Coordinates of C-alpha atoms and ligand atoms in Angstrom, one line a residue:
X1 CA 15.7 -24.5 -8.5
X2 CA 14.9 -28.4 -8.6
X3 CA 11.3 -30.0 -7.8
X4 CA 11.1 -30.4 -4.5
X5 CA 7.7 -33.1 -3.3
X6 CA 6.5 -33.7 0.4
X7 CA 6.2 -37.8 0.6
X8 CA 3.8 -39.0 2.8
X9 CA 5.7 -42.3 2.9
X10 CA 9.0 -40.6 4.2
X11 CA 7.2 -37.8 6.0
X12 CA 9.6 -35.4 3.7
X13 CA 10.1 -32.9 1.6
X14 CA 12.8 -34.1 -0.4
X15 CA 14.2 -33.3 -4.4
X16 CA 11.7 -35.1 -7.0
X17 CA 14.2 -37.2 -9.4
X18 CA 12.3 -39.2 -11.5
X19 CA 13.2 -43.0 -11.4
X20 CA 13.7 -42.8 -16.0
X21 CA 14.8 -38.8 -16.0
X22 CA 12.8 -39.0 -19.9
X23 CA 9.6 -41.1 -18.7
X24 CA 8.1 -39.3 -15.4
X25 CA 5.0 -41.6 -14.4
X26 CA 2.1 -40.7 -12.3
X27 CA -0.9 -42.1 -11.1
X28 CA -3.7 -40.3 -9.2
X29 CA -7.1 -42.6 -7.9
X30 CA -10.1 -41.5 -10.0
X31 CA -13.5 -41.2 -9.3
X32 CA -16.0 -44.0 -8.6
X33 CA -18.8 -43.1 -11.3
X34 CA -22.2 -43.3 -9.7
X35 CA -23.2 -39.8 -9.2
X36 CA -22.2 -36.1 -9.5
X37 CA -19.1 -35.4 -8.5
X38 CA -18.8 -32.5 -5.4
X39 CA -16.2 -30.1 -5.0
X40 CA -14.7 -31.8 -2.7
X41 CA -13.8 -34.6 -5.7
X42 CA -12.4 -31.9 -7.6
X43 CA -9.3 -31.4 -5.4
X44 CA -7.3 -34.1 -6.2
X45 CA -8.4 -33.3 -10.0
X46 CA -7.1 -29.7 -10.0
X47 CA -3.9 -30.0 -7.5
X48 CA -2.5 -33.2 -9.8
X49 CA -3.7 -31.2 -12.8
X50 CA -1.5 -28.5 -11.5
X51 CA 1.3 -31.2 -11.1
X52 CA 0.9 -32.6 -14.4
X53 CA 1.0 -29.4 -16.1
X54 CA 4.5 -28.6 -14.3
X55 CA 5.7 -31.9 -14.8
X56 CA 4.9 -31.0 -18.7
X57 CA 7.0 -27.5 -18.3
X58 CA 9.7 -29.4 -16.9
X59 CA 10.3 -32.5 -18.9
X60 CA 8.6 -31.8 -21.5
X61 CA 4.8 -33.0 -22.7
X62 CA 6.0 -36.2 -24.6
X63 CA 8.0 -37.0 -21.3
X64 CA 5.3 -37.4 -18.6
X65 CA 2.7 -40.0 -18.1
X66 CA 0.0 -39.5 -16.7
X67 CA -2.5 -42.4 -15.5
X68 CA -6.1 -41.9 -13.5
X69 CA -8.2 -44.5 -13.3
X70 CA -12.3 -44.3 -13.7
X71 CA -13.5 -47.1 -10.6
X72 CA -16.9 -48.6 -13.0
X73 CA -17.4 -51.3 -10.5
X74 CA -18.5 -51.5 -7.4
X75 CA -21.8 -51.8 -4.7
X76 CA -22.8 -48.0 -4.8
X77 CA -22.9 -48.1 -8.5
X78 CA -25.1 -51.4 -8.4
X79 CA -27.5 -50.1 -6.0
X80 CA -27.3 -46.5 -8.0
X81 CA -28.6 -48.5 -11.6
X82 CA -31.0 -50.7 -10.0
X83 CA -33.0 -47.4 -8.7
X84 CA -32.4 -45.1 -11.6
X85 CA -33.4 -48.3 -14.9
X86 CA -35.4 -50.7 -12.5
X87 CA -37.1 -51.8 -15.7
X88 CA -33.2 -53.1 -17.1
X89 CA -31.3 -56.0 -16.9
X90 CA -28.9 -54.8 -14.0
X91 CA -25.7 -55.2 -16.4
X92 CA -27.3 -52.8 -18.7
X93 CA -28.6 -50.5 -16.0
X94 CA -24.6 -50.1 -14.7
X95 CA -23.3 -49.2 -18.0
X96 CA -26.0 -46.6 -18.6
X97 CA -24.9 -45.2 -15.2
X98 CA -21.6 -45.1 -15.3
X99 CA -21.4 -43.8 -19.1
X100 CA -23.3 -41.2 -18.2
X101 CA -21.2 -40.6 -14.8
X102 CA -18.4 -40.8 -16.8
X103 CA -19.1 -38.2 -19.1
X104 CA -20.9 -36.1 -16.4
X105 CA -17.4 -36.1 -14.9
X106 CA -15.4 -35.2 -17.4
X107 CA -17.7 -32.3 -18.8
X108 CA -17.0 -30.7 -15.1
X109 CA -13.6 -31.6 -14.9
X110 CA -13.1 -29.8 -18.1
X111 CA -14.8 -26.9 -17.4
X112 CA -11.8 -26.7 -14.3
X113 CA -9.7 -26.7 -16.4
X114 CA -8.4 -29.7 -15.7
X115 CA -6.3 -31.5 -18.8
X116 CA -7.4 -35.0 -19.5
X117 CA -5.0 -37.5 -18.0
X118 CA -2.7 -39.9 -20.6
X119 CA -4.6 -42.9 -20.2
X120 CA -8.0 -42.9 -17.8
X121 CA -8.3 -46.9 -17.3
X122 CA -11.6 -48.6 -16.2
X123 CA -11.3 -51.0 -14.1
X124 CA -13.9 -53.6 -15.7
X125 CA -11.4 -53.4 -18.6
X126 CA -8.2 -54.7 -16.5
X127 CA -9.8 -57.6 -14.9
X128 CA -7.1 -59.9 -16.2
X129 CA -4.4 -57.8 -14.8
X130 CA -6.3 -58.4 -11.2
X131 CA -6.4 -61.9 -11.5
X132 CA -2.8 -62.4 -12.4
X133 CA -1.9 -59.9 -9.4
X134 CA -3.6 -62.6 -7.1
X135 CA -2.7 -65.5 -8.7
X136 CA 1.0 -64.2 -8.1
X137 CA 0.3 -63.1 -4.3
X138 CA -1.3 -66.7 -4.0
X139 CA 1.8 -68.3 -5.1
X140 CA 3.9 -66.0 -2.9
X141 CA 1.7 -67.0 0.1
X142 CA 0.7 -63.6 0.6
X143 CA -3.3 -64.4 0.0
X144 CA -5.5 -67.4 0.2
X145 CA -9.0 -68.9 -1.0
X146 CA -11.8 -69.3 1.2
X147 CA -15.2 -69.4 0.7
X148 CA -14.8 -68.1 -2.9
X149 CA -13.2 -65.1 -1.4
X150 CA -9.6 -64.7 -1.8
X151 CA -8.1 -62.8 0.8
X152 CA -4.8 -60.7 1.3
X153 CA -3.0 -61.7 4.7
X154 CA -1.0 -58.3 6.3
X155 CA 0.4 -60.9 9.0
X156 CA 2.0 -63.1 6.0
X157 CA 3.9 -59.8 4.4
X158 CA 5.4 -58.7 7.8
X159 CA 6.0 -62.5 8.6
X160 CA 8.1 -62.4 5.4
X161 CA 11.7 -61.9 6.0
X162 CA 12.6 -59.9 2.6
X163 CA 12.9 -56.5 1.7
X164 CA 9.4 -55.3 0.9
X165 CA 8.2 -53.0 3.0
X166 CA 6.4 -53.8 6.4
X167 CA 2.8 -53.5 5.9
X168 CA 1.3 -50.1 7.9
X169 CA 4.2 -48.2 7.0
X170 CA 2.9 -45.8 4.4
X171 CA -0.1 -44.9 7.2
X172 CA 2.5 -45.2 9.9
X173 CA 0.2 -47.8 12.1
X174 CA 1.2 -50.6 13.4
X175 CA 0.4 -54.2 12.4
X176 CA 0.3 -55.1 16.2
X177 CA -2.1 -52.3 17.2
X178 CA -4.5 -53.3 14.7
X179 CA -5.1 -56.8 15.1
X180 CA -5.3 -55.9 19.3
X181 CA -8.1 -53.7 17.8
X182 CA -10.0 -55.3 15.5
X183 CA -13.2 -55.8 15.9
X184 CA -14.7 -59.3 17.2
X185 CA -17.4 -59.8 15.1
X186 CA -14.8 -60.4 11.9
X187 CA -16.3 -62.2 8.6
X188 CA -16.0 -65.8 9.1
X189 CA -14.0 -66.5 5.7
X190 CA -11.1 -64.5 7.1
X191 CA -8.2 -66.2 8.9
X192 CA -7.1 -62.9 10.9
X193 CA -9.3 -59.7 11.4
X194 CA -6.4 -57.9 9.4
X195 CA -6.6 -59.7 6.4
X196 CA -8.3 -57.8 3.4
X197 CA -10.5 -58.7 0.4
X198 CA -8.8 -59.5 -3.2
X199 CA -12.0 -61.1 -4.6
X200 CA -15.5 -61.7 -3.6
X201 CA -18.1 -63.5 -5.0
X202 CA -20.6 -61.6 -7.0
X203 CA -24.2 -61.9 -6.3
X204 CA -26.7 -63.0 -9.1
X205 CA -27.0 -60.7 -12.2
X206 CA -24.4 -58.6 -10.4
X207 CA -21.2 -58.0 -12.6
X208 CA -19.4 -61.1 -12.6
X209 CA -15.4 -62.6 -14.2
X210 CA -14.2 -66.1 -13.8
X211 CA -12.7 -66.1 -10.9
X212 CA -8.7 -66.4 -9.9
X213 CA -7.3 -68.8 -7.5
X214 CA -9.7 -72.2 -8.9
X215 CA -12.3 -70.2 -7.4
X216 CA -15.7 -72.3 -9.5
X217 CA -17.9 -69.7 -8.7
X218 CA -17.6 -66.4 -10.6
X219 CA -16.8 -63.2 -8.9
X220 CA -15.4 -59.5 -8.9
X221 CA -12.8 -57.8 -7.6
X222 CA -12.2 -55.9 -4.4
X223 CA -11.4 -52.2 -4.8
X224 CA -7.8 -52.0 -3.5
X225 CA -6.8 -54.7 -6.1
X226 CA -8.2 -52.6 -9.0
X227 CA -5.6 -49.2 -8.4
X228 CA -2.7 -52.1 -8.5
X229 CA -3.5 -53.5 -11.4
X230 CA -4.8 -50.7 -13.4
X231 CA -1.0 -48.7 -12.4
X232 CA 0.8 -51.9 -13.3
X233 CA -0.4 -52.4 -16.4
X234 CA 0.8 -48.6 -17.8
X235 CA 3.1 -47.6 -15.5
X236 CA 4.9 -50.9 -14.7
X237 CA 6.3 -52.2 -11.4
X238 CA 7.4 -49.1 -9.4
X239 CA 6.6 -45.7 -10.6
X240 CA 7.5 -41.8 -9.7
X241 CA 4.3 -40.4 -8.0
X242 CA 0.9 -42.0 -6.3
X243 CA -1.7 -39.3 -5.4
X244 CA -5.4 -38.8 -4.3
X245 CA -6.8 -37.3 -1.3
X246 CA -6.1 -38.0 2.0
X247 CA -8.9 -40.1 3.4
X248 CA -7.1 -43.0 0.9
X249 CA -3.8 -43.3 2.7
X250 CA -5.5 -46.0 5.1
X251 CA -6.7 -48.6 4.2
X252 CA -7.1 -47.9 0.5
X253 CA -3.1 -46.7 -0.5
X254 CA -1.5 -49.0 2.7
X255 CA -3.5 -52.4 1.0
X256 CA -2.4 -51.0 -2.6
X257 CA 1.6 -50.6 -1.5
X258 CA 1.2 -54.4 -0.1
X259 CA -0.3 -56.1 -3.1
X260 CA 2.1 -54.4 -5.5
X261 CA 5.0 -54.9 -3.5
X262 CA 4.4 -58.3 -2.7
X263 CA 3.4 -59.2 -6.3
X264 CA 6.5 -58.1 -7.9
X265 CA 9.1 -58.2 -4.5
X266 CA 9.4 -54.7 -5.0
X267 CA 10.3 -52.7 -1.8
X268 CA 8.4 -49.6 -3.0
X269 CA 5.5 -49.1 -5.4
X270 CA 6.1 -45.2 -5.8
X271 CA 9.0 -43.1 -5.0
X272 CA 6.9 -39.8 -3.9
X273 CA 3.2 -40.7 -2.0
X274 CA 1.0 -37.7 -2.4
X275 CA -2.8 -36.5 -0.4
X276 CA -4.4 -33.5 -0.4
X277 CA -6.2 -32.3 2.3
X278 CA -9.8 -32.0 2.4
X279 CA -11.9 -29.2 1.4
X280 CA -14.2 -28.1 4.4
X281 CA -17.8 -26.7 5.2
X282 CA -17.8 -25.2 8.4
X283 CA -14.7 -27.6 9.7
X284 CA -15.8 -30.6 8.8
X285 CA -15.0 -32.6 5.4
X286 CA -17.4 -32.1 2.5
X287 CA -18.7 -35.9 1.7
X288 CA -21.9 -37.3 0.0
X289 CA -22.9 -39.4 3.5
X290 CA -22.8 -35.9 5.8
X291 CA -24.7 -34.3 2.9
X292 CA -23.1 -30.8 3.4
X293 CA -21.7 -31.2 -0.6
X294 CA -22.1 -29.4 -3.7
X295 CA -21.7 -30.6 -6.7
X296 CA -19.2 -29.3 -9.3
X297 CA -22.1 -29.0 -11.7
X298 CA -24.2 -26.9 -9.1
X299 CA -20.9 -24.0 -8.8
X300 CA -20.5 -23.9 -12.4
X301 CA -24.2 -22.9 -13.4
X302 CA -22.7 -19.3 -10.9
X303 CA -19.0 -19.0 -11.5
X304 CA -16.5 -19.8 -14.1
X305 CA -14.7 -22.8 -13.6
X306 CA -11.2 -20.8 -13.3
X307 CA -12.9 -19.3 -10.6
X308 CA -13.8 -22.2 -9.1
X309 CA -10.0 -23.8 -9.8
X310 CA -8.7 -20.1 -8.2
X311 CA -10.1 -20.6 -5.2
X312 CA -8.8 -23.8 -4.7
X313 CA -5.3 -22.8 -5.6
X314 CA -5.3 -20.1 -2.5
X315 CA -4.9 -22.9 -0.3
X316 CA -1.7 -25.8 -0.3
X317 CA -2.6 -29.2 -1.4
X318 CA -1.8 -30.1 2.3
X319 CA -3.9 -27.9 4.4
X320 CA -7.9 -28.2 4.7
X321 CA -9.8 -25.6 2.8
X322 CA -12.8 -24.1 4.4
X323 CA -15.3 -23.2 1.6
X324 CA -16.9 -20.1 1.3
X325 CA -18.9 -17.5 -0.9
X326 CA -16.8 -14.9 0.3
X327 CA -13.3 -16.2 -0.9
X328 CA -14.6 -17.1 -4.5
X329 CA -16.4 -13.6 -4.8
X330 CA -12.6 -12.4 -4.2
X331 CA -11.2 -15.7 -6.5
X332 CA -13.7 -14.0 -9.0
X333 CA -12.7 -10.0 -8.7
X334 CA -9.3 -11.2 -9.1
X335 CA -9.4 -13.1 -12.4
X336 CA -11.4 -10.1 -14.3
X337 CA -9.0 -8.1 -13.0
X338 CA -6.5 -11.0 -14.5
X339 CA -8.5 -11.5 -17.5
X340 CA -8.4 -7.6 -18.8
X341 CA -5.2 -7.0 -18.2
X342 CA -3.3 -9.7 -19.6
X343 CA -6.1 -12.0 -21.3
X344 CA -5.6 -10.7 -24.9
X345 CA -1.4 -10.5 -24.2
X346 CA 0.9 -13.1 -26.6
X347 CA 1.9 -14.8 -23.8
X348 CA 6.1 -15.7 -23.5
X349 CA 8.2 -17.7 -20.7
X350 CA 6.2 -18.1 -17.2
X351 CA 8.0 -15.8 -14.4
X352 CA 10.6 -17.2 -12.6
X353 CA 8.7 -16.2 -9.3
X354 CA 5.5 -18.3 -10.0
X355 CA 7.6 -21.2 -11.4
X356 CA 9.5 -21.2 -8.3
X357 CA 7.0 -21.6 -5.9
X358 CA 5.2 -24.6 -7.8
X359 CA 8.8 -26.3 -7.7
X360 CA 8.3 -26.0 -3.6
X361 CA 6.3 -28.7 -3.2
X362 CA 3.7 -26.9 -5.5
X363 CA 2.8 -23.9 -3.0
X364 CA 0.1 -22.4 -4.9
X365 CA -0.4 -19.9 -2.2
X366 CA 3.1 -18.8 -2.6
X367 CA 2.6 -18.8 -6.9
X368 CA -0.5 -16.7 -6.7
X369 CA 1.1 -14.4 -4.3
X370 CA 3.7 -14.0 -7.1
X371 CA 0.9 -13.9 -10.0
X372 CA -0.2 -10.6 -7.6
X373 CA 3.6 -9.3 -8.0
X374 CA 3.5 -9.6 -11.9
X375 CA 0.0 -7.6 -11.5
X376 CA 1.0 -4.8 -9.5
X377 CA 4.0 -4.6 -11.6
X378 CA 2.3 -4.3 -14.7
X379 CA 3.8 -7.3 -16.2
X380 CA 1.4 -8.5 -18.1
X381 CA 3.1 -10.7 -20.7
X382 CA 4.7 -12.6 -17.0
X383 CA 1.4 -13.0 -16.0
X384 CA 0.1 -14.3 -19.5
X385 CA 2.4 -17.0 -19.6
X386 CA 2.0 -17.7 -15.7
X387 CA -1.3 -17.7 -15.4
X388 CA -1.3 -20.2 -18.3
X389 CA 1.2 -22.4 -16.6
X390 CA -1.3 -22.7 -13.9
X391 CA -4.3 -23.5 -16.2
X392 CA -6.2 -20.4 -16.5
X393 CA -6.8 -17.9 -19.4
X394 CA -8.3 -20.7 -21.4
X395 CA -10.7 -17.8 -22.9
X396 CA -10.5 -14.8 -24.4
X397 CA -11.3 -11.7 -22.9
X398 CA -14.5 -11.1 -25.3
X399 CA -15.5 -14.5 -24.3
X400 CA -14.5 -14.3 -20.3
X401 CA -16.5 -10.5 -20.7
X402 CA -19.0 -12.5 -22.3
X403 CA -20.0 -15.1 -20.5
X404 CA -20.1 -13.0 -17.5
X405 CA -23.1 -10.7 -19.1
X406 CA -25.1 -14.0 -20.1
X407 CA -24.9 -15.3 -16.5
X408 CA -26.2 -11.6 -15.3
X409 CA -29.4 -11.8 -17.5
X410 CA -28.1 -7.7 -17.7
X411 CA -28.5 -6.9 -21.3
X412 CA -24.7 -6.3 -22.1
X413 CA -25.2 -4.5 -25.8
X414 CA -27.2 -1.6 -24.0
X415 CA -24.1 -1.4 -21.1
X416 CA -21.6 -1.1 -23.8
X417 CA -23.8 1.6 -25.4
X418 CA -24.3 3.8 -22.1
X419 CA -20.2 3.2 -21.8
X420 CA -19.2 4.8 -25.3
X421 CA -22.0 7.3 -24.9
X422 CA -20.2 8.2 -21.3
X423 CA -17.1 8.2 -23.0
X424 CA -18.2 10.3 -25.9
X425 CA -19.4 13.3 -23.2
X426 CA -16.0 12.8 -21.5
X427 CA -14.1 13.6 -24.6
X428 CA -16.7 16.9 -25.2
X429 CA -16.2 17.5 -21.5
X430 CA -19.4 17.5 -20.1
X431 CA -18.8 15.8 -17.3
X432 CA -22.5 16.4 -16.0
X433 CA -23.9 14.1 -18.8
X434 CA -21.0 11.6 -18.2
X435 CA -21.7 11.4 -14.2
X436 CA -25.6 11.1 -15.1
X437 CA -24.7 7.8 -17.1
X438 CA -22.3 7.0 -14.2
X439 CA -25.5 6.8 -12.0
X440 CA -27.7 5.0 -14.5
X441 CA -25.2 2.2 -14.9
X442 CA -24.9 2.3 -10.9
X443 CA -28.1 2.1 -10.8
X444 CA -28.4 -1.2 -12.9
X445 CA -25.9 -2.7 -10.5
X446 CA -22.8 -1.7 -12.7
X447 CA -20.0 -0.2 -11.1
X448 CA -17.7 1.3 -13.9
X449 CA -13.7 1.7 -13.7
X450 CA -11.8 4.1 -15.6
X451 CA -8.2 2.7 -16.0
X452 CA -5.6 1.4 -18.3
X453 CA -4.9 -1.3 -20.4
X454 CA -1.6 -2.8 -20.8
X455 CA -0.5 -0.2 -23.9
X456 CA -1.3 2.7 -22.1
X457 CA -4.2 3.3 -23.6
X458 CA -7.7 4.6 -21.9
X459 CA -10.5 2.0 -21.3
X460 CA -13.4 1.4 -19.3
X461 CA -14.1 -1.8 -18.2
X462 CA -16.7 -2.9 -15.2
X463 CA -18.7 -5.4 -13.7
X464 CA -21.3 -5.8 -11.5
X465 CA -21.4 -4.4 -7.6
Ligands
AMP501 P1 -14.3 -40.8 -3.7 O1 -15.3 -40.7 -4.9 O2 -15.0 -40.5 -2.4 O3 -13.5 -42.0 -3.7 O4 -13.3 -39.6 -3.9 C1 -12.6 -39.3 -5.1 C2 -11.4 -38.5 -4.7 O5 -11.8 -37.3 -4.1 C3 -10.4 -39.2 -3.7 O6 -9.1 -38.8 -4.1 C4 -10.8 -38.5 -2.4 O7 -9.7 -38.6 -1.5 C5 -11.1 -37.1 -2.8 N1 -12.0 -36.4 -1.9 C6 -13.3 -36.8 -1.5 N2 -13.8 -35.9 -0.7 C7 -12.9 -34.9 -0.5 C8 -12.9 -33.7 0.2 N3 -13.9 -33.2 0.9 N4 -11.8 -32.9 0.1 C9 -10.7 -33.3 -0.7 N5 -10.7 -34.4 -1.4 C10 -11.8 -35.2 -1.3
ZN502 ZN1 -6.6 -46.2 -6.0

């Protein structure tokens, strides 16, 4: 079977070939580093993970590039430093926030499971790219100065009679419809209400670069610009896949498609557009400004992170994902279940039933359906490698088993004891002393499950009711 990916450009599923077959390149939009990240951020960090991690089984690891970028510039992170170190020098202040951000992130991101992209560019470090992106849509008379700002013109690109692409085609609206709707009150350096920001002046002892364009005044760049020049500089002109979540299709992928293009007279930027759907309380999207998140690092303190990546897995990338205790208490019984029986197991090729179903379009659903199959078949050496494939079983079982018994606060060394004294009466057959211990554990919140391992052999595992 051959990769198959859903485009959001094409509004298809159609057969992934990579545009260098030995050199697959991939760029996902990062996080903007000003405060924890919820789980809603995680998403697009576990489904491209995912993606990455089959990209790796398929080409090979040498053979796929992956690029995701760390956004360290921007208004929430100014107005997050000057409250946190009002006694710094703002400058300072923002790189104490978004080192610690940064690291924040990646301790949670780890903890997913998630394996640390190629290259994780800042944008404060690829200024230079930025300015000579403009400078080249200046010269193309796709953007112009005014009022220190310089400003990308939609109108110009559609104007232009070339092959790039029109502009509003990626979020299939229509240039027309959005200059009849734009709203009145439209920023007086602007020559149309379409027209989008490259560069902006910086305020004083904000961040600040010499500006492009002959601009005097120094400035900073404009969010869109940074994902264009950030993917340009390590993944070149055009590239295999673009991902992040769905909310960034408009304006934020549409404005990154039209500087790119126009820059280079390129008709596409990536061959495959890809946006997961949003993870959900109670139907609506989880975001910082509704205030219905939690963070990553909140979930972690009660479950596992591969309980956390589980349940995210049960849904595909596409759909919404409606949140709740009850689905990760069943993500959870599920991977002990997972972790005892094939944990410990030498793992060898994944099954060709899980591979499969990531090479649809990456229908998780569909994969862990199959992961079941391997289960209930007693495969366990399938489901080893499989489960691997996917990014879980990154302990072992001692430690999974573990960590569990710390999170409890239920003394573990004195379960273990009642267990092998149970098992002792069992094997003298008195079964009155071994149901006695049965209802002790029970009675400590232990349920207890007599069972066997992969080899056959007897054990006793359990875990709490
Ligand atoms: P932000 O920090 O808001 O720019 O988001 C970082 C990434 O997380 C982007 O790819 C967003 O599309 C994605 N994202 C934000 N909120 C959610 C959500 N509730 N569900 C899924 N993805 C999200
Ligand atoms: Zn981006």
């Amino acid at each position: 079977m051959e990769l198959r990916l859903y485009d959001t450009l094409s509004r298809e599923k159609r057969a992934f070939v990579p545009l260098d077959a030995k050199h697959v390149r991939m760029y996902v939009c990062g996080p903007t580093v000003y405060d924890f990240a919820h789980i809603g951020n995680a998403r697009p960090v576990i489904v491209f993970d995912v993606l990455f991690r089959l990209l790796r089984h398929l080409y090979g690891e040498a053979h796929v590039k992956y690029v995701r970028n760390i956004t360290d510039v921007d208004d929430k992170i100014n107005d997050r430093a000057a409250r946190d170190f009002p006694g710094l020098p703002l400058n300072e202040a923002i790189r104490k926030v978004t080192e610690l951000t940064g690291k924040q992130f990646h301790a949670d991101v780890d903890a997913l499971g998630a394996l640390r992209p190629s290259v994780e560019p800042r944008a404060t470090e690829h200024i230079g790219e930025m300015r000579e992106i403009i400078e080249r849509l200046i010269a193309g008379g796709f953007a112009y100065a005014a009022e220190d700002h310089v400003l990308f013109s939609p109108q110009a690109m559609n104007a232009a009679n070339s092959t790039l692409p029109r502009y509003g085609a990626l979020s299939k609206r229509s240039l027309d419809e959005m200059i009849a709707g734009a709203r009145v009150d439209v920023a007086p350096y602007k020559k149309d209400a379409t027209d989008f920001v490259l560069w902006k002046p910086s305020k004083p002892g904000e961040p600040s670069w010499p500006s492009p364009a002959g601009i005097k005044a120094e400035g900073r760049p404009g969010w869109h610009i940074e994902c264009s020049a950030m993917a340009w500089k390590h993944l070149g002109e055009q590239f295999d896949i673009h991902g992040g979540g769905i909310d960034l299709v408009f304006p934020h992928h549409e404005n990154e498609v039209a500087q790119t293009c126009c820059a280079f007279h390129q008709q596409r930027m990536a061959n495959y557009w890809m946006h997961n759907g949003f993870l959900q309380v109670e139907s609506e999207k989880m975001s910082k400004s509704l205030g219905n998140f939690i963070t990553i690092r909140e979930l972690l303190a009660d479950w596992p992170g591969e309980v956390l990546r589980l349940n995210m897995l049960k849904t595909h990338y596409t759909s919404p994902i409606d949140w709740t205790m009850k689905s990760l208490e069943e993500s959870a019984k599920t991977l002990n279940d997972w972790y005892r029986f094939a944990a410990d197991v030498a793992p060898s090729k994944p099954a060709a039933s899980v591979v499969d179903a990531l090479l649809d379009d990456l229908n998780t659903p569909l994969a862990i359906a199959a992961l079941h199959g391997l289960r209930n078949s007693s495969d366990a050496v399938g489901l080893s490698a499989s489960l691997r494939l996917l990014g879980f079983l990154s302990e072992s079982v001692a430690q999974w088993e573990g960590r569990k018994r710390q999170a409890s606060g239920v003394d573990a060394g004195e379960i273990d004891r009642l267990i092998a004294e149970r098992t002792a009466a069992r094997a003298r057959k008195d079964f009155k002393e071994s149901d006695r211990i049965r209802d002790e554990l029970a009675a400590k919140g232990v349920v207890i499950k007599d069972g066997k391992n992969s080899d056959g052999k007897p054990v006793t595992t359990w875990e709490f009711a």
